[in-house]
PDB file of C-alpha atoms and ligand atoms in Angstrom:
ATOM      1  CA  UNK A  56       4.667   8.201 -12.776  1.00  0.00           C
ATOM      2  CA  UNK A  57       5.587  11.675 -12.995  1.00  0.00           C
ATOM      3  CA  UNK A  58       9.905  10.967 -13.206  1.00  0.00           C
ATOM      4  CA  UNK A  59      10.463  14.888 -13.821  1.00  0.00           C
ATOM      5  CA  UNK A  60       9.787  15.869 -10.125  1.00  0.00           C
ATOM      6  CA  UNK A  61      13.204  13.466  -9.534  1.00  0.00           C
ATOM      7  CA  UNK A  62      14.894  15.843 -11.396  1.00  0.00           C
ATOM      8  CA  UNK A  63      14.661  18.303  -8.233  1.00  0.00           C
ATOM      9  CA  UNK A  64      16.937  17.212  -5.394  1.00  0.00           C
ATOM     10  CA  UNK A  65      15.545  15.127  -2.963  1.00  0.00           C
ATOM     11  CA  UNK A  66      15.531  18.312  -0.351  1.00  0.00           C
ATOM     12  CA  UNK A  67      13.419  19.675  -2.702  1.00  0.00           C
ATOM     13  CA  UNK A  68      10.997  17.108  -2.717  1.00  0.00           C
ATOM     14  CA  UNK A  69      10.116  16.413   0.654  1.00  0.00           C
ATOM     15  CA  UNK A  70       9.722  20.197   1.223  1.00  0.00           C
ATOM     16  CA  UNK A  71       7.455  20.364  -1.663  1.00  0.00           C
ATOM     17  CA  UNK A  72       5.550  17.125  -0.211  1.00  0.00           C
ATOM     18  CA  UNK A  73       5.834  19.002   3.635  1.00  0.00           C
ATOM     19  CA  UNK A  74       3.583  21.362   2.185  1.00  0.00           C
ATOM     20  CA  UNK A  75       0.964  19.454   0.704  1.00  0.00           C
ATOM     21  CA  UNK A  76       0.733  16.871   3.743  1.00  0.00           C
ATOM     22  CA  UNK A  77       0.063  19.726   6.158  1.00  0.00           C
ATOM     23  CA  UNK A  78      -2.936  20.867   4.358  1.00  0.00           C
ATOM     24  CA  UNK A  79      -3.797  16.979   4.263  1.00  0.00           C
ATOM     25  CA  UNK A  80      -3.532  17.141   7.983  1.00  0.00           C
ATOM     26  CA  UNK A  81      -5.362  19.720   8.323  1.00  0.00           C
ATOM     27  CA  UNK A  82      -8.609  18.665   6.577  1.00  0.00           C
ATOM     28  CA  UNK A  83      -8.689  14.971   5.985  1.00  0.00           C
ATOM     29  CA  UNK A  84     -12.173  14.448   5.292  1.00  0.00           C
ATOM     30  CA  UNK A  85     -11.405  15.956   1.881  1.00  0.00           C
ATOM     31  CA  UNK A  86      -9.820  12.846   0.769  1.00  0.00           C
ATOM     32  CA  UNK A  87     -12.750  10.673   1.788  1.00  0.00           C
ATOM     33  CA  UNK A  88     -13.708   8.595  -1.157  1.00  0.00           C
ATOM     34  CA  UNK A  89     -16.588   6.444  -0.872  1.00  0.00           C
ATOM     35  CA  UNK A  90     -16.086   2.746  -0.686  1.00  0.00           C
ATOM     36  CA  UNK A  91     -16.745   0.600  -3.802  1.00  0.00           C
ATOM     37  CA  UNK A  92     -16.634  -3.086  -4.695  1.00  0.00           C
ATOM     38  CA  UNK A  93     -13.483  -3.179  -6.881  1.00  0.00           C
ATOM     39  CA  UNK A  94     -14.535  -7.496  -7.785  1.00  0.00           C
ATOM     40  CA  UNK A  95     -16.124 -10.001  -5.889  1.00  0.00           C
ATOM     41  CA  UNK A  96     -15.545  -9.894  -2.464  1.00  0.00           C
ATOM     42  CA  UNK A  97     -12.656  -7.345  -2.580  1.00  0.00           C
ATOM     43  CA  UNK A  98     -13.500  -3.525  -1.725  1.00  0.00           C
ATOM     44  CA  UNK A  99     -11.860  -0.064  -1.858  1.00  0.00           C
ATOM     45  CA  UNK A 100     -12.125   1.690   2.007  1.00  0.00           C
ATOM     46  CA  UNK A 101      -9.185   3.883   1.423  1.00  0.00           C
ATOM     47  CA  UNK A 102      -8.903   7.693   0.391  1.00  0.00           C
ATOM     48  CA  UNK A 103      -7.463   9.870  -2.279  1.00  0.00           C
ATOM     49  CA  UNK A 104      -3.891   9.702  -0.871  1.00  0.00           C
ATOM     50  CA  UNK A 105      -3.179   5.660   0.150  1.00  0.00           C
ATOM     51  CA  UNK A 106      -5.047   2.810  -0.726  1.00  0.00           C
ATOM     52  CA  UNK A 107      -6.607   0.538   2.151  1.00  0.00           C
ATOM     53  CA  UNK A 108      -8.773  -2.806   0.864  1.00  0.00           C
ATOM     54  CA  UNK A 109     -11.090  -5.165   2.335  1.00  0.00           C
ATOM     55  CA  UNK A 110     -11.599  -8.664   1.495  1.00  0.00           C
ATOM     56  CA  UNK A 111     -14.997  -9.942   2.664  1.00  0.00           C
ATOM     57  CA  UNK A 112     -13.880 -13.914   3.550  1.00  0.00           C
ATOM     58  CA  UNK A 113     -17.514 -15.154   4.424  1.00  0.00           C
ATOM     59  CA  UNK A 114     -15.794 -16.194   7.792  1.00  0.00           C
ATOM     60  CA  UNK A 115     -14.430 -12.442   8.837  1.00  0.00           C
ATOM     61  CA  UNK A 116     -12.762  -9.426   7.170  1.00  0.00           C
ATOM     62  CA  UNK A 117      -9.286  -9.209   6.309  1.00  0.00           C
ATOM     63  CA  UNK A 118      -8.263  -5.307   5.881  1.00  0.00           C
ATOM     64  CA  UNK A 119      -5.191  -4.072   3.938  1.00  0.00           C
ATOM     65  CA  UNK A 120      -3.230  -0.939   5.181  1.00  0.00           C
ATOM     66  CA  UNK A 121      -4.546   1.308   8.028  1.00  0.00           C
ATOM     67  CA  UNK A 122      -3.397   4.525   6.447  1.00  0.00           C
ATOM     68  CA  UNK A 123      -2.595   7.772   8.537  1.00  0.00           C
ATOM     69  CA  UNK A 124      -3.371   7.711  12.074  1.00  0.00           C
ATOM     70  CA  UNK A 125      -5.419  11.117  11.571  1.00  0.00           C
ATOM     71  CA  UNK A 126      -7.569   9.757   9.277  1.00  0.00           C
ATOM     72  CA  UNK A 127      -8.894   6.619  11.138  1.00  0.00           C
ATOM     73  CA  UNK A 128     -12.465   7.957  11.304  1.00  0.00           C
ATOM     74  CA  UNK A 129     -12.148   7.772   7.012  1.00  0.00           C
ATOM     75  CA  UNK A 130     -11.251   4.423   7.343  1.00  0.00           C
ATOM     76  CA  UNK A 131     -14.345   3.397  10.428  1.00  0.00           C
ATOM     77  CA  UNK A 132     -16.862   5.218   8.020  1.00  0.00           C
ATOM     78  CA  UNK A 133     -16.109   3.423   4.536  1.00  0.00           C
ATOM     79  CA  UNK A 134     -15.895  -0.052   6.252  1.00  0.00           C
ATOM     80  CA  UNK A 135     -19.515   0.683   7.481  1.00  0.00           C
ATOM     81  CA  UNK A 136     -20.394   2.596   4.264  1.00  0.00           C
ATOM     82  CA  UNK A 137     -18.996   0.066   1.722  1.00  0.00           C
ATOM     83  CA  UNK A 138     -22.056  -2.477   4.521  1.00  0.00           C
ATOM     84  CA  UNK A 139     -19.498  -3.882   7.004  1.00  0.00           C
ATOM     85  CA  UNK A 140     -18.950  -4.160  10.502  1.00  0.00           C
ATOM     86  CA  UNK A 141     -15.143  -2.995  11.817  1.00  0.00           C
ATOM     87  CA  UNK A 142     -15.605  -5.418  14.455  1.00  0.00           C
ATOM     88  CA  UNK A 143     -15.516  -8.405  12.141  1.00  0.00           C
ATOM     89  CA  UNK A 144     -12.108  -7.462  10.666  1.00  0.00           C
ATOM     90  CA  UNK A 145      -9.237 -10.452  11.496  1.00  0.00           C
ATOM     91  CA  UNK A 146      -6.549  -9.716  10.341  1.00  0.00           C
ATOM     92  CA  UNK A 147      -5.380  -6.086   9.433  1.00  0.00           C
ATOM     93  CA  UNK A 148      -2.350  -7.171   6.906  1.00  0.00           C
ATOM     94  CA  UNK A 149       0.117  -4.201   5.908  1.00  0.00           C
ATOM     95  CA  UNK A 150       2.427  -3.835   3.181  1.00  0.00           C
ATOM     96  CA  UNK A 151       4.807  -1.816   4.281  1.00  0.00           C
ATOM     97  CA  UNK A 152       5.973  -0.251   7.741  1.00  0.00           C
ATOM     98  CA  UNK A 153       6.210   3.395   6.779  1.00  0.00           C
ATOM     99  CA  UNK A 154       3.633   6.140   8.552  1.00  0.00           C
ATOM    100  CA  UNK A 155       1.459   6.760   5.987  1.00  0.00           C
ATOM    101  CA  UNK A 156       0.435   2.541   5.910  1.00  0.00           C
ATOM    102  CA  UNK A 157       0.281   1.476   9.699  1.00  0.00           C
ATOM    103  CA  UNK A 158      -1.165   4.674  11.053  1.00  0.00           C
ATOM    104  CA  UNK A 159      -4.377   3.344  12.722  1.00  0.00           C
ATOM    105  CA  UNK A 160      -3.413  -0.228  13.404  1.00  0.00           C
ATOM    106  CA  UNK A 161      -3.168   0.791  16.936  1.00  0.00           C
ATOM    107  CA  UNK A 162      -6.565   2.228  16.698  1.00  0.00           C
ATOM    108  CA  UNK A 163      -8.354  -0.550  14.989  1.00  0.00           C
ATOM    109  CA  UNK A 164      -6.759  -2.943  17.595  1.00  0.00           C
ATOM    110  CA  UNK A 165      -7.854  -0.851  20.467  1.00  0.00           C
ATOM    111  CA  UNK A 166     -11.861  -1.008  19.470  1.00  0.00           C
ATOM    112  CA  UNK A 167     -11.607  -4.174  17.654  1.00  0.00           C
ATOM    113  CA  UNK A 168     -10.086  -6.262  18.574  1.00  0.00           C
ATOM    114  CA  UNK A 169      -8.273  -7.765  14.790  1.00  0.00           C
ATOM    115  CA  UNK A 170      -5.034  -8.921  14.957  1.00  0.00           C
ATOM    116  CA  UNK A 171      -2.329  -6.403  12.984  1.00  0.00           C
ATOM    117  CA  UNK A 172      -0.125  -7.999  10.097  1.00  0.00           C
ATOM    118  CA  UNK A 173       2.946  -7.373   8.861  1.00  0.00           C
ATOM    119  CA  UNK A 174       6.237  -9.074   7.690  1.00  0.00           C
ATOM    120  CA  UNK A 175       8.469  -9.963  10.111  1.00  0.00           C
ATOM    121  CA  UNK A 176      11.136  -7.766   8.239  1.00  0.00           C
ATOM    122  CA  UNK A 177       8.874  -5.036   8.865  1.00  0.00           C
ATOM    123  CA  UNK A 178       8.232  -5.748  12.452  1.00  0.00           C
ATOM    124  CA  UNK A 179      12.006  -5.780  12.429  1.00  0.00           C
ATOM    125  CA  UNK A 180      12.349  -2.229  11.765  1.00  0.00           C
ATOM    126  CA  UNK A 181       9.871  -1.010  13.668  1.00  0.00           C
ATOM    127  CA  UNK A 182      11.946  -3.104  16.505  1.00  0.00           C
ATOM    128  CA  UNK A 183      15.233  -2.408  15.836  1.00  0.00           C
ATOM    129  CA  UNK A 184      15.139   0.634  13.253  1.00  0.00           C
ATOM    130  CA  UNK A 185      11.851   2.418  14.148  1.00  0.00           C
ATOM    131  CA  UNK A 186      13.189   6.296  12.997  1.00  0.00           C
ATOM    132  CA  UNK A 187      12.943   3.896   9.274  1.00  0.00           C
ATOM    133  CA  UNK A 188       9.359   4.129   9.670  1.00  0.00           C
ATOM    134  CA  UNK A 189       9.187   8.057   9.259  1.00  0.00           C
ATOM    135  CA  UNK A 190       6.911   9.126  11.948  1.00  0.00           C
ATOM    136  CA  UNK A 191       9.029  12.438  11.737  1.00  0.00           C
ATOM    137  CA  UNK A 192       7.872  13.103   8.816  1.00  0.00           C
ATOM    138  CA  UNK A 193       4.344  13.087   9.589  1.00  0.00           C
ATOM    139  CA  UNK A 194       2.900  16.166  11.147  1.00  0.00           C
ATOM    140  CA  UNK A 195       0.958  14.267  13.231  1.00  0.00           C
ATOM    141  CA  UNK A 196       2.598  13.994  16.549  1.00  0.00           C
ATOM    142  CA  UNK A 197       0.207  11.469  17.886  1.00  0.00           C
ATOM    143  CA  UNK A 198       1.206   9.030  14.849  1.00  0.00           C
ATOM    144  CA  UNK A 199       2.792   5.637  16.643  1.00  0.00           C
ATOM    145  CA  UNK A 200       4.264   2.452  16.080  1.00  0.00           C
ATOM    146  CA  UNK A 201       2.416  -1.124  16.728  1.00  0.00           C
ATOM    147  CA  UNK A 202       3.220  -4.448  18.060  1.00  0.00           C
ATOM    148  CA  UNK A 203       2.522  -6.836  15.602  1.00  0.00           C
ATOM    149  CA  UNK A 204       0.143 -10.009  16.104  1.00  0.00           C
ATOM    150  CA  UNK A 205       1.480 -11.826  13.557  1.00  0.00           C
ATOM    151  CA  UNK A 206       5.064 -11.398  11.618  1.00  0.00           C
ATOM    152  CA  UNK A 207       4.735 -12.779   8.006  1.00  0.00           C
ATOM    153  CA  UNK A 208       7.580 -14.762   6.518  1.00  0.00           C
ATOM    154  CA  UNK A 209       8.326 -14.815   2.692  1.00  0.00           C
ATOM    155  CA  UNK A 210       5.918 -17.115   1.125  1.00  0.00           C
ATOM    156  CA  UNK A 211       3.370 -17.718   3.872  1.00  0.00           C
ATOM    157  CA  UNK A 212      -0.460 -18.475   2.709  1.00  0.00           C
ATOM    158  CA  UNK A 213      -2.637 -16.619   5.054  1.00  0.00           C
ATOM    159  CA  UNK A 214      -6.069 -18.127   5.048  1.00  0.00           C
ATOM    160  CA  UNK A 215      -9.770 -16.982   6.381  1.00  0.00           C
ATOM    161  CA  UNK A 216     -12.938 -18.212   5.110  1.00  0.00           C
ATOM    162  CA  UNK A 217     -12.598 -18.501   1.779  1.00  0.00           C
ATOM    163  CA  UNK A 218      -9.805 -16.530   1.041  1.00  0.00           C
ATOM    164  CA  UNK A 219      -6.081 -17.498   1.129  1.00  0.00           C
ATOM    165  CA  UNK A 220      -3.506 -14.898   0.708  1.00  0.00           C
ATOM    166  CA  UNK A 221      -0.042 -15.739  -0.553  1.00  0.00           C
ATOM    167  CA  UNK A 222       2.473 -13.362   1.439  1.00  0.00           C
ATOM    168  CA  UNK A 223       5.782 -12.834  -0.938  1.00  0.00           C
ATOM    169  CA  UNK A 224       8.652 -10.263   0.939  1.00  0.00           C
ATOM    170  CA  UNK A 225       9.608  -7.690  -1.989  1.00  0.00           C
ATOM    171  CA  UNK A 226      11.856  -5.383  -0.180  1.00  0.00           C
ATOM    172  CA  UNK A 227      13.159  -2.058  -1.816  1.00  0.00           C
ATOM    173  CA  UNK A 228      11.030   1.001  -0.819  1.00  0.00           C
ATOM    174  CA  UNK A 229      11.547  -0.054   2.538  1.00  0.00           C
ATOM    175  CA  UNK A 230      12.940  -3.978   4.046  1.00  0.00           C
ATOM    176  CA  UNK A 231       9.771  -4.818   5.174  1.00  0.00           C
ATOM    177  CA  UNK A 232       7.623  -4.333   1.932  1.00  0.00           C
ATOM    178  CA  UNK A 233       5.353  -7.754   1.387  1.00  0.00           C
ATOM    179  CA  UNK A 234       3.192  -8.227  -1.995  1.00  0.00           C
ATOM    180  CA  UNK A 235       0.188  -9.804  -1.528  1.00  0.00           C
ATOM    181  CA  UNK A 236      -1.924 -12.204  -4.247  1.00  0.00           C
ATOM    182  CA  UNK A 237      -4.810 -14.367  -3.835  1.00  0.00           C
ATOM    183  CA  UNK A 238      -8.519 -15.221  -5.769  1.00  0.00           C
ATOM    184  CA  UNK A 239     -11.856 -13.999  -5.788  1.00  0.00           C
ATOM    185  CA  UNK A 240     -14.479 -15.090  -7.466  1.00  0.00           C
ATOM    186  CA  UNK A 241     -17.343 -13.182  -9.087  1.00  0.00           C
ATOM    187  CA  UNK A 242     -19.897 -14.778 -11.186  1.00  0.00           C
ATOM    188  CA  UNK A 243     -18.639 -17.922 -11.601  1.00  0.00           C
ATOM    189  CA  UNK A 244     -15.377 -16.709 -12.549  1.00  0.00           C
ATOM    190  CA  UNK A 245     -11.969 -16.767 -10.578  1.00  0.00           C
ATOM    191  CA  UNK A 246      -9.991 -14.022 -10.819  1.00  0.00           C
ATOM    192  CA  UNK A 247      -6.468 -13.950  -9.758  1.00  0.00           C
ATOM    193  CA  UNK A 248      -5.293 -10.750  -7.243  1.00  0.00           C
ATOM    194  CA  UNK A 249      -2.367  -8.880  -6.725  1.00  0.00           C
ATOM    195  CA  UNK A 250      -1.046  -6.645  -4.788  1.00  0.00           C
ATOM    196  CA  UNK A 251       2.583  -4.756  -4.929  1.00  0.00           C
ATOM    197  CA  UNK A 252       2.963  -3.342  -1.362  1.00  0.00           C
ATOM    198  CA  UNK A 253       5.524  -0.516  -1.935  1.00  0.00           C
ATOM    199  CA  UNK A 254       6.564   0.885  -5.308  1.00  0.00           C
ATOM    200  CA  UNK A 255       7.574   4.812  -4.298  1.00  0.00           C
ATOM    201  CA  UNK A 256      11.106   5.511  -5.351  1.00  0.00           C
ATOM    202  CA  UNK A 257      11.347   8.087  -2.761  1.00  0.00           C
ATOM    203  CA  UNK A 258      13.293   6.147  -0.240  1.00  0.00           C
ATOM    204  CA  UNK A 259      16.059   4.681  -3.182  1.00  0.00           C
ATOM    205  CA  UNK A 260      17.859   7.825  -3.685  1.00  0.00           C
ATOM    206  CA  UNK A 261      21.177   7.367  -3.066  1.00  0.00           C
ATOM    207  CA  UNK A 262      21.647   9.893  -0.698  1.00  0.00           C
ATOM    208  CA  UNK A 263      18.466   8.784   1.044  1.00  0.00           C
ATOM    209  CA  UNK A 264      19.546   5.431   1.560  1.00  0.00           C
ATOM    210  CA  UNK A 265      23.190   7.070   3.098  1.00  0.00           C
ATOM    211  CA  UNK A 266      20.762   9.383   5.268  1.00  0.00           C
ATOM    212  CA  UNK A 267      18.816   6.173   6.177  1.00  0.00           C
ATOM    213  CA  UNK A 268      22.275   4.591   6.608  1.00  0.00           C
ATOM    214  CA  UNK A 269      20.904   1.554   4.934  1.00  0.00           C
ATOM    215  CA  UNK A 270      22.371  -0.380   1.683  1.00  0.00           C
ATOM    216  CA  UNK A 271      22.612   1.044  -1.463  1.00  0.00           C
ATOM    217  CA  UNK A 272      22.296  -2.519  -3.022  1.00  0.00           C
ATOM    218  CA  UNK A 273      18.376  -1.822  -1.717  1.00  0.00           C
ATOM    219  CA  UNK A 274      18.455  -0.794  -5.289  1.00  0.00           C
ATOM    220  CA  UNK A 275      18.986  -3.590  -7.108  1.00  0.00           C
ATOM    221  CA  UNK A 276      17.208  -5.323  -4.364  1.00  0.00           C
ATOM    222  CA  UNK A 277      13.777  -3.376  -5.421  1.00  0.00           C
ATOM    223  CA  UNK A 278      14.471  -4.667  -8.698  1.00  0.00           C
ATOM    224  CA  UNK A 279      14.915  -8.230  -7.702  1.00  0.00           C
ATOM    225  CA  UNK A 280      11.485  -7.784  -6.007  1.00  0.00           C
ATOM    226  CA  UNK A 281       9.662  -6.915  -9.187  1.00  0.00           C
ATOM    227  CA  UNK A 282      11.319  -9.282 -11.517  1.00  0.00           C
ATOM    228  CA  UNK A 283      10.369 -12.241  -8.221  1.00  0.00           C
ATOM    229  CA  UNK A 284       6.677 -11.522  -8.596  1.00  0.00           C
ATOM    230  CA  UNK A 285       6.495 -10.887 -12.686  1.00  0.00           C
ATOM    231  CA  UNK A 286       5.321 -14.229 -13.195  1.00  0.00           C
ATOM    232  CA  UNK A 287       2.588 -14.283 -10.888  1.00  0.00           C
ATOM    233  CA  UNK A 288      -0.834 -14.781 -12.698  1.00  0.00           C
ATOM    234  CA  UNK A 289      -2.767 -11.904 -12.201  1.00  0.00           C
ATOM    235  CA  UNK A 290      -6.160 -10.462 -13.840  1.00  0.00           C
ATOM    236  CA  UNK A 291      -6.960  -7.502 -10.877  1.00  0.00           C
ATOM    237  CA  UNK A 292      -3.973  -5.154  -9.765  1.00  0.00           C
ATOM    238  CA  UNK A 293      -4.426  -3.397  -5.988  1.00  0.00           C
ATOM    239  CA  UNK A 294      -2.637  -0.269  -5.312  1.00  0.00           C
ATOM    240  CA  UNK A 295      -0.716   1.053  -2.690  1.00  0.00           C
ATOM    241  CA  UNK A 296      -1.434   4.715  -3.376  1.00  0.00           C
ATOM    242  CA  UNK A 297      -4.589   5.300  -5.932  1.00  0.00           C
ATOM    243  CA  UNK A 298      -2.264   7.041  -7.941  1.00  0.00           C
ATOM    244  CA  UNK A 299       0.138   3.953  -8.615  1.00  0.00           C
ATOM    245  CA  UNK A 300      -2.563   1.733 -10.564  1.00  0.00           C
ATOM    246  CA  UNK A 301      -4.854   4.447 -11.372  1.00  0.00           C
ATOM    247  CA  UNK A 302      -7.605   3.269  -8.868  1.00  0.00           C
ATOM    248  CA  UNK A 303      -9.827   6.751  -8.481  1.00  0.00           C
ATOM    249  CA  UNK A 304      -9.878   7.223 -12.877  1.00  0.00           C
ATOM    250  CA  UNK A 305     -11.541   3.140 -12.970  1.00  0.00           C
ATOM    251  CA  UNK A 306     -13.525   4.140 -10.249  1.00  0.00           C
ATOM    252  CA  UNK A 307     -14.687   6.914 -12.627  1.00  0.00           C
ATOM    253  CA  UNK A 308     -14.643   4.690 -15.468  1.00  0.00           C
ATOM    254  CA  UNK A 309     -16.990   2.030 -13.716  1.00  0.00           C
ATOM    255  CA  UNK A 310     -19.351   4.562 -12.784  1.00  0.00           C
ATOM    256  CA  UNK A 311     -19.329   6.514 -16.568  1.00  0.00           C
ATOM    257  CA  UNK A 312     -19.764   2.703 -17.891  1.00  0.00           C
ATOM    258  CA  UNK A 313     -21.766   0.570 -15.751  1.00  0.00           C
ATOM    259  CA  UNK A 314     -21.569  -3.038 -16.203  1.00  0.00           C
ATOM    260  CA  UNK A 315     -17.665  -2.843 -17.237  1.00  0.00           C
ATOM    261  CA  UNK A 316     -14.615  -3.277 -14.810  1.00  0.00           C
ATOM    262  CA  UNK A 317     -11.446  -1.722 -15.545  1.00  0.00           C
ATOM    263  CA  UNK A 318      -9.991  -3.395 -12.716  1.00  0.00           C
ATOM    264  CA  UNK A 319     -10.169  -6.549 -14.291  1.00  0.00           C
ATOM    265  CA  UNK A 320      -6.925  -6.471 -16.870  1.00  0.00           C
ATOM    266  CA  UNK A 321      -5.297  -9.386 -17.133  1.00  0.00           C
ATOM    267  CA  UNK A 322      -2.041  -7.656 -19.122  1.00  0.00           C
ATOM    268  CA  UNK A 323      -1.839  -5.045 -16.121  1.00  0.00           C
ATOM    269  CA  UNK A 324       0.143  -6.669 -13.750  1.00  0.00           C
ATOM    270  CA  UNK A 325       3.153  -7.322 -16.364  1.00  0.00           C
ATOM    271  CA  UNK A 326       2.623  -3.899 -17.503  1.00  0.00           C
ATOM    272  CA  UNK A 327       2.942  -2.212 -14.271  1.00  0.00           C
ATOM    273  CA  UNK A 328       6.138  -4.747 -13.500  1.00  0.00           C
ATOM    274  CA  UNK A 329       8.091  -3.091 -16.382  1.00  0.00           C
ATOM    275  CA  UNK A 330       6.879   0.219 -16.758  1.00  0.00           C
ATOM    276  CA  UNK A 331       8.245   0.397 -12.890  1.00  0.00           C
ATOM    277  CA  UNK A 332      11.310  -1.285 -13.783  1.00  0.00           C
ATOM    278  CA  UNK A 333      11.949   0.704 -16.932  1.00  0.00           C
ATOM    279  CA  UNK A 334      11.155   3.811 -14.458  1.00  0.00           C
ATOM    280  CA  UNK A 335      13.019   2.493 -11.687  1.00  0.00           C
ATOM    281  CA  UNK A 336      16.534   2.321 -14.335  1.00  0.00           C
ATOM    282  CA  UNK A 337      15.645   6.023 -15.558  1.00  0.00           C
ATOM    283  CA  UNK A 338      15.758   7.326 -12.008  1.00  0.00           C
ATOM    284  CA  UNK A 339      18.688   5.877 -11.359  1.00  0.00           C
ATOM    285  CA  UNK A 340      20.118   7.075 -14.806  1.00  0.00           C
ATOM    286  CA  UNK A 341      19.493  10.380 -14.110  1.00  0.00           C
ATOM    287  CA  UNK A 342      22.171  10.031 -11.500  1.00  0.00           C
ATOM    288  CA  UNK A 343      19.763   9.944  -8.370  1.00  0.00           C
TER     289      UNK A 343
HETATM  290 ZN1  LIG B 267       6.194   3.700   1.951  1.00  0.00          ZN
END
């Protein structure tokens, strides 16, 4: 995580970010990266900027994330490309309600009929607090909100085919963030999942959260949320942005190597945990 750019004010880094999204906007087929089996029946359908994931369930596909509403046609071409059919997604599950996560539910509803996800403290906001999910911040001025299918409570099991997904509510980056973990199994082995659905620490600066007019004990709250999941047995780490767990460099990795799988470390999950912790406590030292 690259902590010097929270050495600028926060001003300064969402005009910095203004910029690059625009050129994003612009020309998202750049970002297109082409779908991959990540382990077993788990898959990488997302792009260079946020991380979407599909979970093959032998009874239907369960999608994670739905990304920017301008780049839904990335998201229809690497379920087909990675030898799906859209119209068997279920459930599309989010993690968090920002913009940038829930872009095309709307649009994968529409033509597919799945049923959206999210927490039920993200459905809140987007209820009750829906200038929290950022659409003004997105250049897009078709981006929209969605009525959820189904609201997720703290420690539900979501289960299709063979796959049941334990939903745990780790709010900090924004009230509605849920971390996801369940198993696949690949050759005989089981291999435990997880998934931490919001670890940006653009949304905790203090005078963020005044902006946002919501706690500043979110803080401590986002640490509460990492130290709640810790534990959690956990041999494959998901991102939420490729850049978070390093997806697109063991994508490179797998292909340099063939027959290894980066993705498969069971010491990441702790790792990641504390590194973000240990981050999280810098930030904040640095009087942000
Ligand atoms: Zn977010």
């Amino acid at each position: 995580m690259d902590l010097e750019k929270y050495k600028k004010s926060y001003q300064e880094i969402e005009a910095f970010q203004q910029t690059k999204n625009l050129d994003y906007y612009a020309h998202p087929a750049r970002y297109y990266v082409k779908p991959f089996k990540i382990v077993g029946n788990v898959y990488y359908i997302g792009d260079s900027k946020v991380c979407s994931h599909l979970i093959d369930t032998g009874d239907g596909l369960i999608m994670f994330d739905s990304g920017f509403q301008h780049s839904v046609h990335l998201l229809v071409q690497a379920v087909w490309e990675a030898g799906f059919n859209p119209a068997d997604i279920k459930y599309l599950i989010h993690s968090h309600e920002h913009f940038d996560h829930i872009g095309a539910a709307d649009e994968f509803r529409d033509l597919y009929g799945c049923k959206l996800v999210i927490s039920r403290a993200g459905a809140d906001v987007m209820r009750e607090r829906p200038e929290l999910v950022y659409l003004k911040a997105c250049p897009n001025p078709y981006a929209t909100l969605f009525t959820p299918d189904l609201e997720l409570e703290d420690g539900q099991v979501l289960t299709l085919g063979n796959t049941s997904i334990r939903c745990v509510l780790t709010p900090g980056h924004s009230p509605g963030v849920m971390s996801f973990f369940f198993d696949t199994c690949e050759d005989g082995r089981t291999y435990h999942v997880g998934y931490f659905g919001g670890a940006g620490f653009n949304t905790l600066y203090r005078e963020k959260l005044l902006a946002d007019k919501l706690p500043l004990t979110m803080r401590e709250t986002f640490l509460e949320s990492l130290q709640k999941v810790r534990e959690y047995p956990v041999d494959v780490v998901l991102g939420n942005h490729p850049r978070q767990n390093e997806t697109l460099a063991k994508r490179e990795q797998m292909l340099r190597q063939p027959g290894t799988n980066p993705f498969v470390d069971p010491g990441e999950w702790k790792r990641f945990v504390d590194e973000l912790t240990g981050q999280f406590k810098e930030f904040m030292e640095a009087g942000n």
